[in-house]
Coordinates of C-alpha atoms in Angstrom, one line a residue:
Chain A
X1 CA -13.6 6.8 -12.5
X2 CA -11.5 5.6 -9.7
X3 CA -14.6 5.6 -7.6
X4 CA -16.5 3.5 -10.1
X5 CA -13.7 1.1 -10.3
X6 CA -13.5 0.9 -6.6
X7 CA -17.2 0.2 -6.4
X8 CA -16.8 -2.5 -8.9
X9 CA -14.0 -4.0 -7.1
X10 CA -15.9 -4.1 -3.8
X11 CA -18.2 -6.9 -5.0
X12 CA -16.1 -9.7 -3.7
X13 CA -16.8 -12.3 -1.3
X14 CA -14.3 -13.0 1.4
X15 CA -13.4 -16.6 1.5
X16 CA -12.0 -18.3 4.5
X17 CA -8.3 -17.7 4.8
X18 CA -6.1 -20.2 3.1
X19 CA -2.9 -21.0 4.6
X20 CA 0.0 -22.0 2.5
X21 CA 1.9 -24.8 4.2
X22 CA 5.6 -24.5 3.9
X23 CA 6.3 -28.1 3.3
X24 CA 3.7 -28.5 0.7
X25 CA 4.7 -25.4 -1.1
X26 CA 8.3 -26.2 -1.1
X27 CA 7.8 -29.7 -2.3
X28 CA 5.6 -28.6 -5.2
X29 CA 7.9 -25.9 -6.1
X30 CA 10.9 -28.1 -6.3
X31 CA 9.0 -30.7 -8.1
X32 CA 8.2 -28.3 -10.8
X33 CA 11.3 -26.3 -11.0
X34 CA 14.0 -28.8 -10.9
X35 CA 12.9 -30.9 -13.9
X36 CA 12.1 -27.7 -15.7
X37 CA 15.5 -26.3 -15.1
X38 CA 17.1 -29.5 -16.1
X39 CA 15.2 -29.5 -19.3
X40 CA 16.3 -26.0 -20.0
X41 CA 19.9 -26.7 -19.4
X42 CA 19.8 -29.8 -21.5
X43 CA 18.0 -28.3 -24.3
X44 CA 19.3 -24.9 -24.8
X45 CA 23.0 -25.0 -24.5
X46 CA 23.7 -22.5 -27.2
X47 CA 21.0 -20.0 -26.6
X48 CA 21.6 -16.4 -25.7
X49 CA 22.1 -16.0 -22.0
X50 CA 19.2 -13.5 -21.9
X51 CA 16.9 -16.0 -23.3
X52 CA 17.9 -18.6 -20.9
X53 CA 17.4 -16.1 -18.2
X54 CA 13.9 -15.3 -19.4
X55 CA 13.0 -18.9 -19.6
X56 CA 14.3 -19.6 -16.2
X57 CA 12.4 -16.7 -14.9
X58 CA 9.4 -18.0 -16.6
X59 CA 9.8 -21.4 -15.0
X60 CA 10.4 -19.9 -11.7
X61 CA 7.2 -18.0 -11.9
X62 CA 5.3 -21.0 -13.1
X63 CA 6.6 -23.0 -10.2
X64 CA 5.3 -20.4 -8.0
X65 CA 1.9 -20.6 -9.6
X66 CA 1.7 -24.3 -9.3
X67 CA 2.9 -24.4 -5.7
X68 CA 0.3 -22.0 -4.5
X69 CA -2.9 -22.6 -6.3
X70 CA -6.1 -21.1 -5.4
X71 CA -5.1 -17.6 -4.7
X72 CA -6.1 -14.7 -6.8
X73 CA -2.6 -13.6 -7.3
X74 CA -1.5 -17.0 -8.4
X75 CA -4.3 -17.1 -10.9
X76 CA -3.3 -13.7 -12.2
X77 CA 0.3 -14.7 -12.4
X78 CA -0.6 -17.7 -14.3
X79 CA -2.6 -15.6 -16.7
X80 CA 0.3 -13.3 -17.1
X81 CA 2.6 -16.1 -17.8
X82 CA 0.4 -17.7 -20.3
X83 CA -0.1 -14.5 -22.1
X84 CA 3.7 -14.0 -22.1
X85 CA 4.1 -17.4 -23.4
X86 CA 1.6 -16.9 -26.2
X87 CA 3.3 -13.8 -27.2
X88 CA 6.7 -15.3 -27.4
X89 CA 5.9 -18.6 -28.8
X90 CA 5.0 -16.7 -31.9
X91 CA 7.8 -14.3 -31.8
X92 CA 11.1 -15.0 -33.6
X93 CA 12.7 -15.5 -30.3
X94 CA 14.7 -12.3 -29.9
X95 CA 15.9 -11.8 -26.5
X96 CA 13.6 -9.9 -24.3
X97 CA 15.5 -7.5 -22.3
X98 CA 14.5 -7.8 -18.8
X99 CA 15.7 -4.4 -17.9
X100 CA 14.0 -1.3 -16.7
X101 CA 12.2 -0.9 -19.9
X102 CA 8.7 0.2 -19.9
X103 CA 8.3 0.0 -23.6
X104 CA 8.7 -3.7 -23.5
X105 CA 6.1 -5.2 -25.8
X106 CA 5.4 -8.0 -23.4
X107 CA 4.5 -5.5 -20.8
X108 CA 1.9 -7.9 -19.5
X109 CA 4.5 -10.3 -18.4
X110 CA 5.2 -10.5 -14.8
X111 CA 8.8 -9.9 -15.3
X112 CA 8.5 -6.5 -16.8
X113 CA 5.8 -5.8 -14.4
X114 CA 8.2 -6.3 -11.6
X115 CA 10.7 -3.9 -13.1
X116 CA 8.0 -1.4 -13.9
X117 CA 6.9 -1.5 -10.3
X118 CA 10.3 -0.5 -9.1
X119 CA 10.1 2.7 -11.1
X120 CA 6.6 3.4 -10.1
X121 CA 7.2 2.8 -6.5
X122 CA 10.1 5.2 -6.6
X123 CA 7.9 7.9 -7.9
X124 CA 5.0 7.1 -5.7
X125 CA 7.2 6.9 -2.7
X126 CA 8.7 10.2 -3.3
X127 CA 5.4 11.8 -3.6
X128 CA 4.2 10.2 -0.5
X129 CA 7.4 11.3 1.3
X130 CA 7.1 14.8 0.2
X131 CA 3.5 14.9 1.3
X132 CA 4.5 13.6 4.6
X133 CA 7.0 16.3 5.0
X134 CA 4.8 19.1 4.0
X135 CA 1.9 18.6 6.3
X136 CA 0.3 16.0 8.3
X137 CA -3.2 16.6 7.2
X138 CA -5.5 13.7 7.4
X139 CA -6.1 14.3 3.8
X140 CA -2.5 14.0 3.0
X141 CA -2.2 10.9 5.1
X142 CA -5.1 9.4 3.3
X143 CA -3.5 10.2 0.0
X144 CA -0.3 8.8 1.2
X145 CA -1.9 5.6 2.3
X146 CA -3.8 5.4 -1.0
X147 CA -0.8 5.9 -3.0
X148 CA 1.0 3.2 -1.1
X149 CA -1.9 0.9 -1.5
X150 CA -1.7 1.6 -5.2
X151 CA 1.9 0.6 -5.1
X152 CA 1.1 -2.6 -3.4
X153 CA -1.6 -3.2 -5.9
X154 CA 0.9 -3.1 -8.6
X155 CA 3.4 -5.2 -6.8
X156 CA 1.1 -8.1 -6.3
X157 CA 0.2 -9.9 -9.6
X158 CA -3.4 -9.3 -10.5
X159 CA -3.6 -6.6 -7.9
X160 CA -5.3 -4.1 -10.2
X161 CA -8.4 -6.1 -10.2
X162 CA -8.6 -6.4 -6.5
X163 CA -10.2 -4.2 -3.9
X164 CA -8.2 -3.1 -1.0
X165 CA -9.6 -5.7 1.3
X166 CA -8.9 -8.5 -1.0
X167 CA -5.5 -7.3 -1.8
X168 CA -4.4 -7.2 1.8
X169 CA -5.6 -10.7 2.2
X170 CA -3.8 -11.9 -0.9
X171 CA -0.7 -10.1 0.4
X172 CA -0.4 -12.5 3.3
X173 CA -0.2 -15.5 1.1
X174 CA 1.8 -13.8 -1.5
X175 CA 4.5 -12.7 1.0
X176 CA 4.8 -16.1 2.6
X177 CA 5.0 -17.7 -0.8
X178 CA 7.6 -15.2 -1.9
X179 CA 9.6 -16.0 1.2
X180 CA 9.5 -19.7 0.6
X181 CA 10.3 -19.2 -3.0
X182 CA 13.4 -17.2 -2.1
X183 CA 14.5 -20.0 0.2
X184 CA 14.1 -22.6 -2.4
X185 CA 15.9 -20.6 -5.0
X186 CA 18.7 -19.8 -2.6
X187 CA 19.1 -23.4 -1.8
X188 CA 19.2 -24.4 -5.4
X189 CA 21.6 -21.7 -6.4
X190 CA 23.9 -22.4 -3.6
X191 CA 23.8 -26.0 -4.1
X192 CA 24.9 -25.7 -7.6
X193 CA 27.7 -23.3 -7.3
Chain B
X1 CA -40.6 -6.5 25.1
X2 CA -44.0 -5.7 23.9
X3 CA -44.9 -3.9 27.0
X4 CA -41.8 -2.0 26.6
X5 CA -42.9 -0.9 23.3
X6 CA -46.2 0.0 24.6
X7 CA -44.8 2.0 27.4
X8 CA -42.6 4.0 25.2
X9 CA -45.2 6.0 23.6
X10 CA -42.6 8.4 22.4
X11 CA -41.3 6.4 19.7
X12 CA -38.1 8.2 19.5
X13 CA -37.0 6.3 22.5
X14 CA -37.8 3.1 21.0
X15 CA -34.7 1.2 20.1
X16 CA -34.4 -0.5 16.9
X17 CA -33.6 -3.6 18.6
X18 CA -36.7 -3.6 20.6
X19 CA -38.6 -3.1 17.4
X20 CA -36.9 -6.0 15.9
X21 CA -37.7 -8.2 18.8
X22 CA -41.2 -7.0 18.7
X23 CA -41.3 -7.8 15.1
X24 CA -40.1 -11.3 15.7
X25 CA -42.6 -11.9 18.3
X26 CA -45.3 -10.4 16.2
X27 CA -44.2 -12.5 13.4
X28 CA -44.5 -15.6 15.4
X29 CA -47.8 -14.6 16.6
X30 CA -49.5 -13.4 13.6
X31 CA -47.8 -15.4 11.2
X32 CA -48.0 -16.9 7.9
X33 CA -51.7 -16.9 7.5
X34 CA -51.2 -13.7 5.9
X35 CA -49.7 -15.4 3.1
X36 CA -46.3 -14.0 3.1
X37 CA -44.8 -13.3 -0.1
X38 CA -41.5 -14.6 -0.9
X39 CA -38.5 -12.8 -0.2
X40 CA -38.4 -11.4 -3.6
X41 CA -41.7 -9.8 -3.5
X42 CA -41.7 -6.1 -3.6
X43 CA -42.6 -4.2 -0.5
X44 CA -46.0 -2.7 -0.3
X45 CA -46.5 0.3 -2.3
X46 CA -47.7 2.5 0.4
X47 CA -44.5 2.1 2.3
X48 CA -42.9 5.4 2.1
X49 CA -39.9 5.0 4.2
X50 CA -38.8 1.6 4.9
X51 CA -35.9 0.7 6.7
X52 CA -34.2 -2.6 6.9
X53 CA -33.3 -4.1 10.1
X54 CA -31.1 -7.1 10.0
X55 CA -30.9 -9.1 13.1
X56 CA -28.1 -11.5 13.3
X57 CA -29.0 -13.8 16.1
X58 CA -32.7 -14.0 15.7
X59 CA -34.1 -16.0 13.0
X60 CA -32.5 -14.1 10.2
X61 CA -33.8 -16.1 7.4
X62 CA -37.4 -15.8 8.2
X63 CA -37.0 -12.3 9.1
X64 CA -35.0 -11.3 6.2
X65 CA -36.8 -13.4 3.7
X66 CA -40.3 -13.4 4.7
X67 CA -40.8 -10.8 7.2
X68 CA -40.1 -7.6 5.6
X69 CA -42.5 -7.3 2.8
X70 CA -45.3 -7.8 5.2
X71 CA -43.8 -5.9 8.0
X72 CA -43.0 -3.0 5.9
X73 CA -46.4 -1.7 5.8
X74 CA -47.1 -1.3 9.4
X75 CA -43.9 -2.0 11.1
X76 CA -41.0 -0.8 9.2
X77 CA -42.8 2.3 8.4
X78 CA -41.8 3.2 11.8
X79 CA -38.3 3.4 10.8
X80 CA -38.5 6.3 8.6
X81 CA -36.5 9.3 9.1
X82 CA -39.3 11.7 9.6
X83 CA -39.7 12.5 13.2
X84 CA -43.1 11.7 14.4
X85 CA -44.9 9.9 17.1
X86 CA -44.0 6.9 18.9
X87 CA -43.4 3.6 17.5
X88 CA -46.5 1.6 16.8
X89 CA -47.3 -1.5 18.5
X90 CA -46.3 -4.3 16.2
X91 CA -49.4 -6.3 16.8
X92 CA -51.7 -4.6 14.4
X93 CA -51.9 -7.5 12.1
X94 CA -53.3 -6.3 8.9
X95 CA -50.6 -4.9 6.9
X96 CA -52.8 -2.4 5.3
X97 CA -53.0 0.1 8.0
X98 CA -50.9 2.5 6.2
X99 CA -52.5 5.4 7.8
X100 CA -51.6 4.2 11.1
X101 CA -48.3 3.3 10.0
X102 CA -47.5 6.6 8.8
X103 CA -47.9 7.7 12.3
X104 CA -45.3 5.3 13.0
X105 CA -42.9 7.3 11.1
X106 CA -40.8 7.8 14.0
X107 CA -37.5 8.5 12.7
X108 CA -35.1 5.7 12.9
X109 CA -32.9 8.6 13.3
X110 CA -34.5 9.3 16.5
X111 CA -34.8 5.9 17.9
X112 CA -31.4 5.4 19.0
X113 CA -31.3 8.4 21.1
X114 CA -32.0 6.4 24.1
X115 CA -29.5 4.3 25.7
X116 CA -29.9 0.8 24.7
X117 CA -30.9 -1.6 27.3
X118 CA -28.6 -4.5 27.3
X119 CA -30.3 -7.1 25.4
X120 CA -30.2 -10.7 25.7
X121 CA -28.5 -11.2 22.5
X122 CA -25.4 -9.8 24.0
X123 CA -25.2 -6.7 22.0
X124 CA -22.9 -4.1 23.2
X125 CA -24.5 -0.9 24.2
X126 CA -22.3 2.0 24.2
X127 CA -24.4 4.6 25.8
X128 CA -22.5 7.6 24.8
X129 CA -22.7 6.6 21.2
X130 CA -26.4 6.2 21.2
X131 CA -27.1 9.8 20.6
X132 CA -26.6 9.7 17.0
X133 CA -29.6 9.7 14.8
X134 CA -29.1 6.7 12.7
X135 CA -27.2 4.8 15.3
X136 CA -27.3 1.2 14.7
X137 CA -27.2 -1.6 17.0
X138 CA -24.2 -3.6 17.4
X139 CA -25.8 -6.6 15.8
X140 CA -27.9 -4.9 13.3
X141 CA -27.4 -3.0 10.3
X142 CA -30.2 -0.6 9.6
X143 CA -30.6 1.1 6.4
X144 CA -33.2 3.7 6.4
X145 CA -34.8 4.4 3.1
X146 CA -35.7 7.6 1.5
X147 CA -39.1 8.9 1.1
X148 CA -40.1 7.9 -2.3
X149 CA -43.5 6.4 -2.6
X150 CA -42.6 3.7 -4.9
X151 CA -42.2 0.1 -4.8
X152 CA -39.0 -0.5 -3.2
X153 CA -37.7 -3.9 -2.6
X154 CA -36.2 -4.7 0.6
X155 CA -32.7 -6.1 0.2
X156 CA -30.4 -7.2 2.8
X157 CA -26.9 -6.2 2.2
X158 CA -24.7 -9.1 2.0
X159 CA -22.0 -9.3 4.5
X160 CA -19.1 -8.9 2.4
X161 CA -20.8 -6.5 0.2
X162 CA -21.7 -4.1 2.8
X163 CA -20.5 -1.4 0.6
X164 CA -22.6 -2.6 -2.2
X165 CA -25.8 -1.7 -0.5
X166 CA -25.8 1.5 -2.4
X167 CA -24.9 -0.2 -5.6
X168 CA -27.5 -2.8 -5.6
X169 CA -30.0 -0.4 -4.4
X170 CA -29.5 1.7 -7.3
X171 CA -29.9 -1.1 -9.6
X172 CA -33.2 -2.1 -8.2
X173 CA -34.7 1.1 -7.3
X174 CA -34.2 3.5 -10.0
X175 CA -33.5 6.7 -8.3
X176 CA -32.6 5.6 -4.9
X177 CA -30.3 8.2 -3.8
X178 CA -27.8 8.1 -1.2
X179 CA -28.7 11.5 0.0
X180 CA -30.7 10.6 3.0
X181 CA -28.9 7.6 4.4
X182 CA -31.2 5.1 3.0
X183 CA -31.4 2.2 0.7
X184 CA -34.1 -0.2 0.6
X185 CA -33.4 -3.4 -1.1
X186 CA -34.8 -6.8 -0.8
X187 CA -33.5 -10.0 0.4
X188 CA -32.5 -12.0 -2.5
X189 CA -30.5 -15.1 -2.2
X190 CA -28.2 -13.6 0.2
X191 CA -26.9 -15.5 3.2
X192 CA -28.0 -14.0 6.4
X193 CA -24.5 -13.1 7.3
X194 CA -24.4 -9.4 7.9
X195 CA -21.9 -7.0 8.9
X196 CA -23.0 -5.2 11.9
X197 CA -21.9 -1.7 12.3
X198 CA -22.4 0.9 14.8
X199 CA -21.9 4.5 14.0
X200 CA -19.9 6.1 16.6
X201 CA -20.5 9.4 18.1
X202 CA -19.4 12.2 16.0
X203 CA -19.0 10.1 13.0
X204 CA -20.9 10.0 9.8
X205 CA -23.8 7.7 9.8
X206 CA -24.2 7.4 6.1
X207 CA -24.5 3.8 5.1
X208 CA -21.6 4.3 2.9
X209 CA -19.4 5.7 5.6
X210 CA -20.3 2.9 7.8
X211 CA -19.5 0.4 5.1
X212 CA -16.3 2.2 4.6
X213 CA -15.5 2.0 8.2
X214 CA -16.1 -1.7 8.2
X215 CA -13.8 -2.1 5.3
X216 CA -11.1 -0.1 6.9
X217 CA -11.3 -2.0 10.1
X218 CA -11.0 -5.2 8.2
X219 CA -8.1 -3.9 6.4
X220 CA -6.3 -2.9 9.5
X221 CA -7.0 -6.3 10.9
X222 CA -5.3 -7.9 8.0
X223 CA -2.4 -5.5 8.4
X224 CA -1.9 -7.0 11.8
X225 CA -1.4 -10.4 10.2
X226 CA 1.0 -8.9 7.8
X227 CA 3.0 -7.5 10.7
X228 CA 3.9 -11.0 11.7
X229 CA 4.9 -11.9 8.2
X230 CA 7.0 -8.9 7.4
X231 CA 10.1 -8.9 9.6
X232 CA 10.7 -5.8 11.6
X233 CA 7.2 -4.6 11.6
X234 CA 6.5 -5.2 15.2
X235 CA 7.7 -1.9 16.3
X236 CA 5.9 0.1 13.6
X237 CA 2.5 1.1 14.6
X238 CA 1.3 3.5 12.0
X239 CA -0.5 2.3 8.9
X240 CA 1.7 4.3 6.7
X241 CA 4.9 2.9 8.1
X242 CA 3.5 -0.6 7.9
X243 CA 2.6 -0.1 4.3
X244 CA 6.0 1.2 3.6
X245 CA 7.6 -1.7 5.2
X246 CA 5.4 -4.1 3.3
X247 CA 6.1 -2.5 0.0
X248 CA 9.8 -2.6 0.7
X249 CA 9.7 -6.1 1.8
X250 CA 7.8 -7.3 -1.2
X251 CA 10.0 -5.5 -3.5
X252 CA 13.1 -6.8 -2.0
X253 CA 11.7 -10.3 -2.1
X254 CA 10.9 -10.0 -5.7
X255 CA 14.3 -8.6 -6.5
X256 CA 15.8 -11.5 -4.7
X257 CA 13.8 -13.9 -6.7
X258 CA 14.9 -12.3 -9.9
X259 CA 18.5 -12.3 -8.9
X260 CA 18.4 -15.9 -7.8
X261 CA 16.7 -17.0 -11.0
X262 CA 19.4 -15.2 -13.0
X263 CA 21.9 -16.9 -10.9
X264 CA 20.3 -20.2 -11.5
X265 CA 20.2 -19.5 -15.2
X266 CA 23.9 -18.6 -15.2
X267 CA 25.1 -21.4 -13.2
X268 CA 25.7 -24.7 -14.8
X269 CA 23.5 -26.8 -12.8
X270 CA 24.2 -30.1 -11.5
X271 CA 20.5 -30.2 -11.1
X272 CA 20.7 -33.4 -9.5
X273 CA 19.2 -36.5 -8.7
X274 CA 19.7 -35.4 -5.1
X275 CA 16.6 -33.5 -5.4
X276 CA 14.7 -36.5 -6.5
X277 CA 16.2 -38.6 -3.9
X278 CA 15.2 -36.0 -1.4
X279 CA 11.7 -36.3 -2.3
X280 CA 11.4 -40.0 -2.8
X281 CA 12.5 -40.5 0.7
X282 CA 9.7 -38.5 2.0
X283 CA 7.5 -41.5 2.0
X284 CA 10.0 -43.6 3.8
X285 CA 9.7 -44.4 7.4
X286 CA 11.1 -42.1 9.8
X287 CA 14.4 -43.4 10.8
X288 CA 15.6 -44.3 7.4
X289 CA 14.5 -41.1 5.8
X290 CA 15.6 -38.3 7.9
X291 CA 19.2 -39.3 8.4
X292 CA 20.2 -39.7 4.8
X293 CA 18.2 -36.7 3.7
X294 CA 20.1 -34.6 6.1
X295 CA 23.3 -36.0 5.2
X296 CA 22.8 -35.2 1.6
X297 CA 22.9 -31.5 2.0
X298 CA 26.4 -30.9 3.4
X299 CA 26.3 -27.3 2.6
X300 CA 23.5 -26.7 4.9
X301 CA 24.8 -24.2 7.3
X302 CA 23.0 -25.3 10.3
X303 CA 20.9 -28.3 9.8
X304 CA 20.4 -28.7 13.5
X305 CA 19.2 -25.2 13.7
X306 CA 16.7 -25.9 11.0
X307 CA 15.5 -28.9 12.8
X308 CA 15.2 -26.9 15.9
X309 CA 13.3 -24.4 14.0
X310 CA 10.9 -27.0 12.8
X311 CA 10.5 -28.6 16.0
X312 CA 9.7 -25.5 17.8
X313 CA 7.2 -24.8 15.2
X314 CA 5.5 -28.1 15.1
X315 CA 5.9 -29.8 18.4
X316 CA 4.1 -29.5 21.5
X317 CA 5.1 -31.1 24.7
X318 CA 2.5 -33.7 24.2
X319 CA 3.5 -35.1 20.9
X320 CA 5.1 -38.4 21.2
X321 CA 8.4 -39.0 19.6
X322 CA 6.9 -41.2 16.9
X323 CA 4.9 -38.4 15.5
X324 CA 7.8 -36.1 15.9
X325 CA 10.1 -38.2 13.9
X326 CA 7.6 -38.8 11.2
X327 CA 6.7 -35.2 10.9
X328 CA 10.2 -34.2 10.9
X329 CA 11.1 -36.6 8.2
X330 CA 8.5 -35.4 5.9
X331 CA 9.4 -31.9 6.4
X332 CA 13.1 -32.4 6.6
X333 CA 13.8 -32.9 2.9
X334 CA 11.4 -30.3 1.6
X335 CA 12.4 -27.7 4.1
X336 CA 16.0 -28.1 3.6
X337 CA 16.2 -24.9 1.6
X338 CA 14.6 -23.0 4.3
X339 CA 17.7 -23.4 6.4
X340 CA 19.4 -20.7 4.7
X341 CA 17.0 -18.0 5.4
X342 CA 16.1 -19.3 8.8
X343 CA 19.5 -20.3 10.0
X344 CA 20.4 -16.7 10.2
X345 CA 17.7 -16.4 12.8
X346 CA 18.7 -19.4 14.6
X347 CA 22.4 -19.5 14.6
X348 CA 22.5 -18.2 18.1
X349 CA 20.4 -20.9 19.4
X350 CA 22.5 -23.9 18.5
X351 CA 26.1 -23.1 18.2
X352 CA 27.4 -26.6 18.4
X353 CA 29.2 -28.0 15.4
X354 CA 29.0 -31.7 15.4
X355 CA 25.9 -33.4 14.1
X356 CA 25.3 -35.6 17.1
X357 CA 26.0 -32.7 19.3
X358 CA 23.4 -30.7 17.6
X359 CA 20.9 -33.4 18.0
X360 CA 21.5 -33.7 21.6
X361 CA 21.3 -30.0 22.0
X362 CA 18.2 -29.8 20.0
X363 CA 16.3 -32.4 21.9
X364 CA 17.3 -31.1 25.2
X365 CA 15.9 -27.8 24.2
X366 CA 12.8 -29.0 22.6
X367 CA 11.8 -32.1 24.5
X368 CA 11.7 -33.7 27.8
X369 CA 14.9 -35.1 28.9
X370 CA 13.5 -38.6 28.7
X371 CA 12.5 -38.3 25.2
X372 CA 15.7 -36.6 24.3
X373 CA 17.6 -39.5 25.5
X374 CA 15.7 -42.1 23.6
X375 CA 15.0 -40.3 20.3
X376 CA 18.4 -39.9 18.8
X377 CA 19.1 -43.5 19.3
X378 CA 15.9 -44.3 17.5
X379 CA 16.9 -42.2 14.6
X380 CA 20.3 -43.6 14.2
X381 CA 19.7 -47.2 14.6
X382 CA 17.8 -47.6 11.4
X383 CA 20.5 -46.0 9.3

């Protein structure tokens, strides 16, 4: 089954590498996030803090999506967010616990995915580590690498649908966008303390 | 080339490349009066073993599109895996000499046993690696077919789908099996942009293995890019270590994002007009914009260091100060946040405390002395 899935995934055309420009990304990000945050703060004074957190998180991710268009991961992230939004626009608005909870109904949201990844990575990493310790067979190394690639695949939004090649490509843009996002958020957070 | 083919009666010595060249020449000579079918036509039925040769630098389109169906019969027959006599002379024009062509079933597997002559197309010839049966040329991807006597369509594997050769083959040709290294499929609307693989000595020559290798090489290429992105990866050489680092880094970044967003949510934000001002000033001319923008973020730990960072990134020696200022201005407001992460890298570079001092320092580092003298004055006069 894995093989079949892998074969399916291979049909993918490599497009020329897109580079995310720092300035452009940051500007778009701020442009989106700042008004959104202001709106949140203005509107929901009395809400539960968890809700606010979720909404902020949501906006943070949306800002990411809009600042880095055209990548597979950003499209996947967008889809996740929209799904999340659809799920919760209809819900009664109970706070979604953004904790290490795999039973979260909104499992498709990027937030819970991030947390889930932590657990999974822990397990996978341990397995890989043990493998490494036991023997250095090529086989084991391959398994090792494969499990790590699987980890990475879960880390990057939309990674399950990518083949290894594509995933490594997307990783470049994803990592640089994450870095820039962290910068922006750090700046915003420090500015407002 | 033709004489070369002639001389090599033992077709096992014939290189695939020479065959291709011969094909091309033959094509040009005995061309389209034969009413070439389109690229989508099935190959002649009598072709038992057909192999596909993709030539990159020679006219790929015509070769790929038009050539193969006709060539199959007499020419490509020679590429079968059954060892037999020498490679036929490509000239025999009528494509119906299947009898003769079956003689030509010199195995492609055998062809590459001779060291390749270095060919004009600049292909690499690695002689020790030529001993493999289905060795492929550097610029060509050869897929030998199996021995079924059915209509097989010749398909060129798309570049990026090198691994889908098998897949598409199976779709078109019902029972095309992977067992004997062969797929025949037809050129459809694929771009002539092929991945060229050579099977190394001692390595599997299965088309799938080759495709796998191509993919793996691409992946490792990409990993090198990632090494630059992920800090601290320069020393790590192994793929596993790299992957570990990348995973850790991505996870830490994601955790940081979560933490910061929670922080943002908790903090009562003076989410301020400052931001908007920062961005509106982007379009302002250089001197007016940069100075106030930088002034507005007093908590920036090392604004000069950031500027230094930007300048070292963006500026060559040849750029005139005008461009520098403009570019700096545009990037200054939006890159303000980056200071925090980058300042840690650059605190050592600019230890000075005063703003003007930093500027002077900055420009002496980044620019000519002449420019350094003039530029700060430019910047400050407008404000």
